Every structure is written in C-alpha cells, then in structure tokens.
Amino acid sequence: ICLMKNTLVRSFIIHARSYRETSMIYDVLTSNCGLISILAKGIKKKKDRTCLQPTKELMLSFTDSDFPILTSYEPVQDSIHMNRNMLILILYFNELIYRLIPRNEPYESVFTLYKDYIKKMSLLDNISQGLILGFESNFLKEIGYELSMADEGEDISTNATYIYDYDKGFKINQNKNNKDTISGSSLNSLFNNDFESIKDIAIIRNIIRNIIKNISYGSSIKSYDFIN
C-alpha cells in the first residue's frame, strides 16, 4: 500500500482540470505512488491555492480511497522558480508522464528524473535539443522502452553508421541509400548520457517520437509540436 491517510507525500502537479464550480481534479506525480488523481474540494475559494502550480514540488496529503481527496498542501521550502522559456517544455514532459505512465503504480525513478530535470531547467535560460533528448531518453528507459543496441555485446564503431530497427535496436547500416543514419560517435554519446555532443540528434529524436506514438497507440503528443 503506497498511501496512508493524511500522510504528507512529495508531489508534482502534472495536469489539472476544473470539477464543478469550486473544485479541481489534480493529476499528481508522487514520490511513492506514481501518478494518481486527487480531488481538491472547494479549492477555487482558497487564497493560498496559488502554490498548487506545475513545476513546484509540494507536500500533499489526501484520503486513502479509490478517489483520494486532498486534505492539506504546502510547498517544499526549497521550491524553485522556473524561467518562462522552460514552461512549454515542462508541459511536454508533463504530457508524456500523463499519457504514458500507468495510474497508481509506484514510479519513484520517474519522480526522481522529473525532479532532477526541474532543478536543471531552473538554472538554464534556453532550451537545447540535448536537454529535451536527455529527458525523453531517460524517461523511456524508466518505463521500459530503453533505446539499445540490437546486439548488446557489440562494440560501437566510430567509423560505422547505424540505423534503428524498432524491433531489435540500433544496428550497422548496410544500405548506402539510407539517409536516416546515426554515427557511431553519436551513439556513444547517447549511451554515455552526453546528449549535447550528439550530432545526429534530430534523427534520434524522431526515432523517440515514433516510439512514443507507438506506445500511445498512434495518438500524437499534442505539446510535441510546440517545442520543435
């Protein structure tokens, strides 16, 4: 059981929608319960609800029920301020989490990844493709769709080019007419989490986009186009 009644839980708001005239339903990523939905009764009437914003780490408590009800909320003291340039990117990350994580299942590693990126982005002024790819790649890894080599034991050759087989992974390109090839040096950077050094980043991000589309049953991630 990941919830105990009225126990404070570290959380981030991923999605919010109105419920009747005065209430809200928040979809929150929690440190120990994964993604859950909670009902905040009468929250629109409360002056201190301004802390209930995406990007802010919160301590939330709620009832232990099939549809938990928010009972208390407070910001974490070291809550950070996000540059406005980063907010659209946060919407994209939030949509990935909202659409691709099963509900009510512990995903502590995703919570940690998200928190780390919130902190990292608070220190930056501009979005880079490496920043986006870093989150995408690590997020897919945490939910079981890690980018990998077709032959796990194969050394990556910096002199070779590679293509991605969606059933097997990266493999050496045998067809000189293929345009969407990735250099061995870019693959080494990818697997070493050195995302800013990847020269073929657009090709790798397109591979990731296709994977995401596949695991979301063909429907597109709406916020993807806002960041590209």
GROMACS .gro file of C-alpha atoms in nm:
model
  228
    1ILE     CA    1   0.000   0.000   0.000
    2CYS     CA    2   0.163   0.327  -0.105
    3LEU     CA    3  -0.084   0.561   0.063
    4MET     CA    4  -0.159   0.617   0.429
    5LYS     CA    5  -0.437   0.851   0.529
    6ASN     CA    6  -0.321   1.214   0.562
    7THR     CA    7   0.049   1.129   0.527
    8LEU     CA    8   0.242   1.406   0.352
    9VAL     CA    9   0.372   1.290   0.014
   10ARG     CA   10   0.621   1.468  -0.210
   11SER     CA   11   0.437   1.550  -0.532
   12PHE     CA   12   0.433   1.749  -0.855
   13ILE     CA   13   0.114   1.856  -1.030
   14ILE     CA   14   0.119   1.716  -1.384
   15HIS     CA   15  -0.231   1.807  -1.502
   16ALA     CA   16  -0.529   1.997  -1.363
   17ARG     CA   17  -0.892   2.037  -1.462
   18SER     CA   18  -1.198   2.202  -1.313
   19TYR     CA   19  -1.457   1.993  -1.130
   20ARG     CA   20  -1.793   2.159  -1.082
   21GLU     CA   21  -1.788   2.524  -0.976
   22THR     CA   22  -1.541   2.534  -0.690
   23SER     CA   23  -1.328   2.221  -0.708
   24MET     CA   24  -1.036   2.085  -0.911
   25ILE     CA   25  -0.904   1.743  -1.005
   26TYR     CA   26  -0.525   1.727  -0.995
   27ASP     CA   27  -0.320   1.453  -1.156
   28VAL     CA   28  -0.004   1.438  -0.948
   29LEU     CA   29   0.324   1.254  -0.979
   30THR     CA   30   0.413   1.133  -0.631
   31SER     CA   31   0.737   1.001  -0.490
   32ASN     CA   32   0.591   0.670  -0.377
   33CYS     CA   33   0.259   0.610  -0.557
   34GLY     CA   34   0.336   0.713  -0.913
   35LEU     CA   35   0.069   0.906  -1.100
   36ILE     CA   36  -0.260   0.949  -0.916
   37SER     CA   37  -0.569   1.170  -0.941
   38ILE     CA   38  -0.692   1.360  -0.639
   39LEU     CA   39  -0.999   1.576  -0.582
   40ALA     CA   40  -0.946   1.918  -0.426
   41LYS     CA   41  -1.287   2.015  -0.292
   42GLY     CA   42  -1.363   2.388  -0.281
   43ILE     CA   43  -1.003   2.470  -0.374
   44LYS     CA   44  -1.103   2.761  -0.602
   45LYS     CA   45  -1.226   2.954  -0.297
   46LYS     CA   46  -0.895   2.928  -0.109
   47LYS     CA   47  -0.649   3.216  -0.134
   48ASP     CA   48  -0.341   3.003  -0.068
   49ARG     CA   49  -0.407   2.769  -0.362
   50THR     CA   50  -0.161   2.967  -0.575
   51CYS     CA   51   0.114   2.730  -0.461
   52LEU     CA   52  -0.063   2.447  -0.645
   53GLN     CA   53   0.124   2.505  -0.968
   54PRO     CA   54   0.319   2.279  -1.207
   55THR     CA   55   0.699   2.283  -1.154
   56LYS     CA   56   0.659   2.340  -0.779
   57GLU     CA   57   0.740   2.047  -0.553
   58LEU     CA   58   0.464   2.008  -0.298
   59MET     CA   59   0.389   1.815   0.015
   60LEU     CA   60   0.036   1.685  -0.028
   61SER     CA   61  -0.182   1.472   0.193
   62PHE     CA   62  -0.505   1.306   0.089
   63THR     CA   63  -0.751   1.043   0.197
   64ASP     CA   64  -0.679   0.676   0.132
   65SER     CA   65  -0.969   0.595  -0.100
   66ASP     CA   66  -1.044   0.496  -0.458
   67PHE     CA   67  -1.066   0.866  -0.543
   68PRO     CA   68  -0.842   1.044  -0.289
   69ILE     CA   69  -0.949   1.383  -0.157
   70LEU     CA   70  -0.684   1.648  -0.090
   71THR     CA   71  -0.664   1.728   0.280
   72SER     CA   72  -0.358   1.954   0.304
   73TYR     CA   73  -0.091   2.108   0.085
   74GLU     CA   74   0.226   2.306   0.132
   75PRO     CA   75   0.520   2.392  -0.095
   76VAL     CA   76   0.856   2.234  -0.028
   77GLN     CA   77   1.081   2.503   0.124
   78ASP     CA   78   1.347   2.476  -0.143
   79SER     CA   79   1.087   2.509  -0.420
   80ILE     CA   80   1.248   2.668  -0.725
   81HIS     CA   81   1.144   2.930  -0.977
   82MET     CA   82   1.128   2.834  -1.344
   83ASN     CA   83   1.237   3.059  -1.628
   84ARG     CA   84   0.937   3.127  -1.852
   85ASN     CA   85   1.128   2.990  -2.151
   86MET     CA   86   1.114   2.647  -1.992
   87LEU     CA   87   0.743   2.629  -1.914
   88ILE     CA   88   0.641   2.500  -2.258
   89LEU     CA   89   0.898   2.224  -2.228
   90ILE     CA   90   0.758   2.133  -1.887
   91LEU     CA   91   0.414   2.098  -2.049
   92TYR     CA   92   0.566   1.847  -2.291
   93PHE     CA   93   0.729   1.645  -2.014
   94ASN     CA   94   0.404   1.655  -1.818
   95GLU     CA   95   0.207   1.526  -2.116
   96LEU     CA   96   0.449   1.236  -2.160
   97ILE     CA   97   0.401   1.139  -1.796
   98TYR     CA   98   0.023   1.192  -1.807
   99ARG     CA   99  -0.020   0.983  -2.121
  100LEU     CA  100   0.236   0.706  -2.080
  101ILE     CA  101   0.256   0.610  -1.712
  102PRO     CA  102   0.001   0.362  -1.573
  103ARG     CA  103  -0.203   0.504  -1.288
  104ASN     CA  104  -0.150   0.414  -0.923
  105GLU     CA  105   0.176   0.225  -0.976
  106PRO     CA  106   0.497   0.324  -0.796
  107TYR     CA  107   0.745   0.502  -1.027
  108GLU     CA  108   0.997   0.651  -0.787
  109SER     CA  109   1.263   0.660  -1.060
  110VAL     CA  110   1.040   0.876  -1.283
  111PHE     CA  111   0.970   1.110  -0.991
  112THR     CA  112   1.344   1.145  -0.930
  113LEU     CA  113   1.413   1.201  -1.301
  114TYR     CA  114   1.142   1.466  -1.323
  115LYS     CA  115   1.261   1.643  -1.008
  116ASP     CA  116   1.621   1.643  -1.133
  117TYR     CA  117   1.516   1.797  -1.464
  118ILE     CA  118   1.302   2.061  -1.293
  119LYS     CA  119   1.609   2.164  -1.095
  120LYS     CA  120   1.835   2.153  -1.401
  121MET     CA  121   1.594   2.363  -1.606
  122SER     CA  122   1.563   2.623  -1.331
  123LEU     CA  123   1.932   2.701  -1.386
  124LEU     CA  124   1.904   2.743  -1.765
  125ASP     CA  125   1.773   3.025  -1.982
  126ASN     CA  126   1.743   2.847  -2.315
  127ILE     CA  127   1.612   2.514  -2.436
  128SER     CA  128   1.853   2.283  -2.619
  129GLN     CA  129   1.775   1.970  -2.816
  130GLY     CA  130   2.017   1.786  -2.588
  131LEU     CA  131   1.813   1.885  -2.284
  132ILE     CA  132   1.494   1.753  -2.443
  133LEU     CA  133   1.656   1.431  -2.564
  134GLY     CA  134   1.805   1.369  -2.222
  135PHE     CA  135   1.465   1.363  -2.059
  136GLU     CA  136   1.300   1.168  -2.340
  137SER     CA  137   1.571   0.901  -2.345
  138ASN     CA  138   1.583   0.853  -1.970
  139PHE     CA  139   1.205   0.860  -1.939
  140LEU     CA  140   1.167   0.584  -2.199
  141LYS     CA  141   1.430   0.383  -2.013
  142GLU     CA  142   1.240   0.413  -1.683
  143ILE     CA  143   0.910   0.296  -1.837
  144GLY     CA  144   1.066   0.000  -2.016
  145TYR     CA  145   1.134   0.130  -2.368
  146GLU     CA  146   1.506   0.196  -2.350
  147LEU     CA  147   1.699   0.271  -2.669
  148SER     CA  148   1.950  -0.011  -2.708
  149MET     CA  149   2.178  -0.196  -2.947
  150ALA     CA  150   2.037  -0.485  -3.149
  151ASP     CA  151   2.339  -0.686  -3.034
  152GLU     CA  152   2.403  -0.594  -2.671
  153GLY     CA  153   2.756  -0.736  -2.687
  154GLU     CA  154   2.856  -0.540  -2.995
  155ASP     CA  155   3.113  -0.264  -2.963
  156ILE     CA  156   3.009   0.060  -3.128
  157SER     CA  157   3.243   0.154  -3.411
  158THR     CA  158   3.306   0.527  -3.451
  159ASN     CA  159   3.377   0.463  -3.820
  160ALA     CA  160   3.042   0.297  -3.886
  161THR     CA  161   2.692   0.436  -3.931
  162TYR     CA  162   2.383   0.284  -3.773
  163ILE     CA  163   2.009   0.264  -3.830
  164TYR     CA  164   1.736   0.187  -3.578
  165ASP     CA  165   1.536  -0.134  -3.602
  166TYR     CA  166   1.220  -0.079  -3.395
  167ASP     CA  167   1.203  -0.449  -3.308
  168LYS     CA  168   1.570  -0.501  -3.223
  169GLY     CA  169   1.756  -0.174  -3.168
  170PHE     CA  170   2.048   0.005  -3.332
  171LYS     CA  171   2.237  -0.196  -3.592
  172ILE     CA  172   2.504  -0.125  -3.852
  173ASN     CA  173   2.371   0.034  -4.169
  174GLN     CA  174   2.415  -0.199  -4.466
  175ASN     CA  175   2.229   0.016  -4.718
  176LYS     CA  176   2.423   0.316  -4.850
  177ASN     CA  177   2.099   0.475  -4.969
  178ASN     CA  178   1.966   0.513  -4.614
  179LYS     CA  179   1.956   0.880  -4.515
  180ASP     CA  180   1.846   0.846  -4.152
  181THR     CA  181   2.175   0.709  -4.026
  182ILE     CA  182   2.345   0.775  -3.696
  183SER     CA  183   2.721   0.789  -3.650
  184GLY     CA  184   2.896   0.561  -3.407
  185SER     CA  185   3.025   0.866  -3.217
  186SER     CA  186   2.668   0.992  -3.172
  187LEU     CA  187   2.561   0.651  -3.039
  188ASN     CA  188   2.849   0.651  -2.792
  189SER     CA  189   2.741   0.996  -2.673
  190LEU     CA  190   2.382   0.874  -2.640
  191PHE     CA  191   2.471   0.574  -2.426
  192ASN     CA  192   2.706   0.788  -2.213
  193ASN     CA  193   2.427   1.041  -2.149
  194ASP     CA  194   2.636   1.309  -2.323
  195PHE     CA  195   2.333   1.441  -2.510
  196GLU     CA  196   2.473   1.783  -2.602
  197SER     CA  197   2.752   1.618  -2.808
  198ILE     CA  198   2.519   1.419  -3.035
  199LYS     CA  199   2.542   1.541  -3.395
  200ASP     CA  200   2.254   1.326  -3.526
  201ILE     CA  201   2.018   1.446  -3.256
  202ALA     CA  202   1.726   1.520  -3.491
  203ILE     CA  203   1.728   1.161  -3.621
  204ILE     CA  204   1.740   1.013  -3.271
  205ARG     CA  205   1.460   1.240  -3.150
  206ASN     CA  206   1.249   1.134  -3.448
  207ILE     CA  207   1.307   0.769  -3.350
  208ILE     CA  208   1.189   0.853  -3.000
  209ARG     CA  209   0.886   1.033  -3.138
  210ASN     CA  210   0.790   0.720  -3.333
  211ILE     CA  211   0.834   0.503  -3.023
  212ILE     CA  212   0.615   0.737  -2.820
  213LYS     CA  213   0.350   0.738  -3.091
  214ASN     CA  214   0.355   0.358  -3.096
  215ILE     CA  215   0.319   0.313  -2.719
  216SER     CA  216   0.045   0.578  -2.707
  217TYR     CA  217  -0.150   0.370  -2.961
  218GLY     CA  218  -0.090   0.602  -3.254
  219SER     CA  219  -0.220   0.920  -3.097
  220SER     CA  220   0.012   1.218  -3.106
  221ILE     CA  221   0.155   1.406  -2.811
  222LYS     CA  222  -0.001   1.748  -2.867
  223SER     CA  223   0.272   1.952  -2.698
  224TYR     CA  224   0.547   1.792  -2.909
  225ASP     CA  225   0.499   2.042  -3.190
  226PHE     CA  226   0.529   2.337  -2.952
  227ILE     CA  227   0.893   2.258  -2.877
  228ASN     CA  228   1.008   2.177  -3.231
   0.00000   0.00000   0.00000
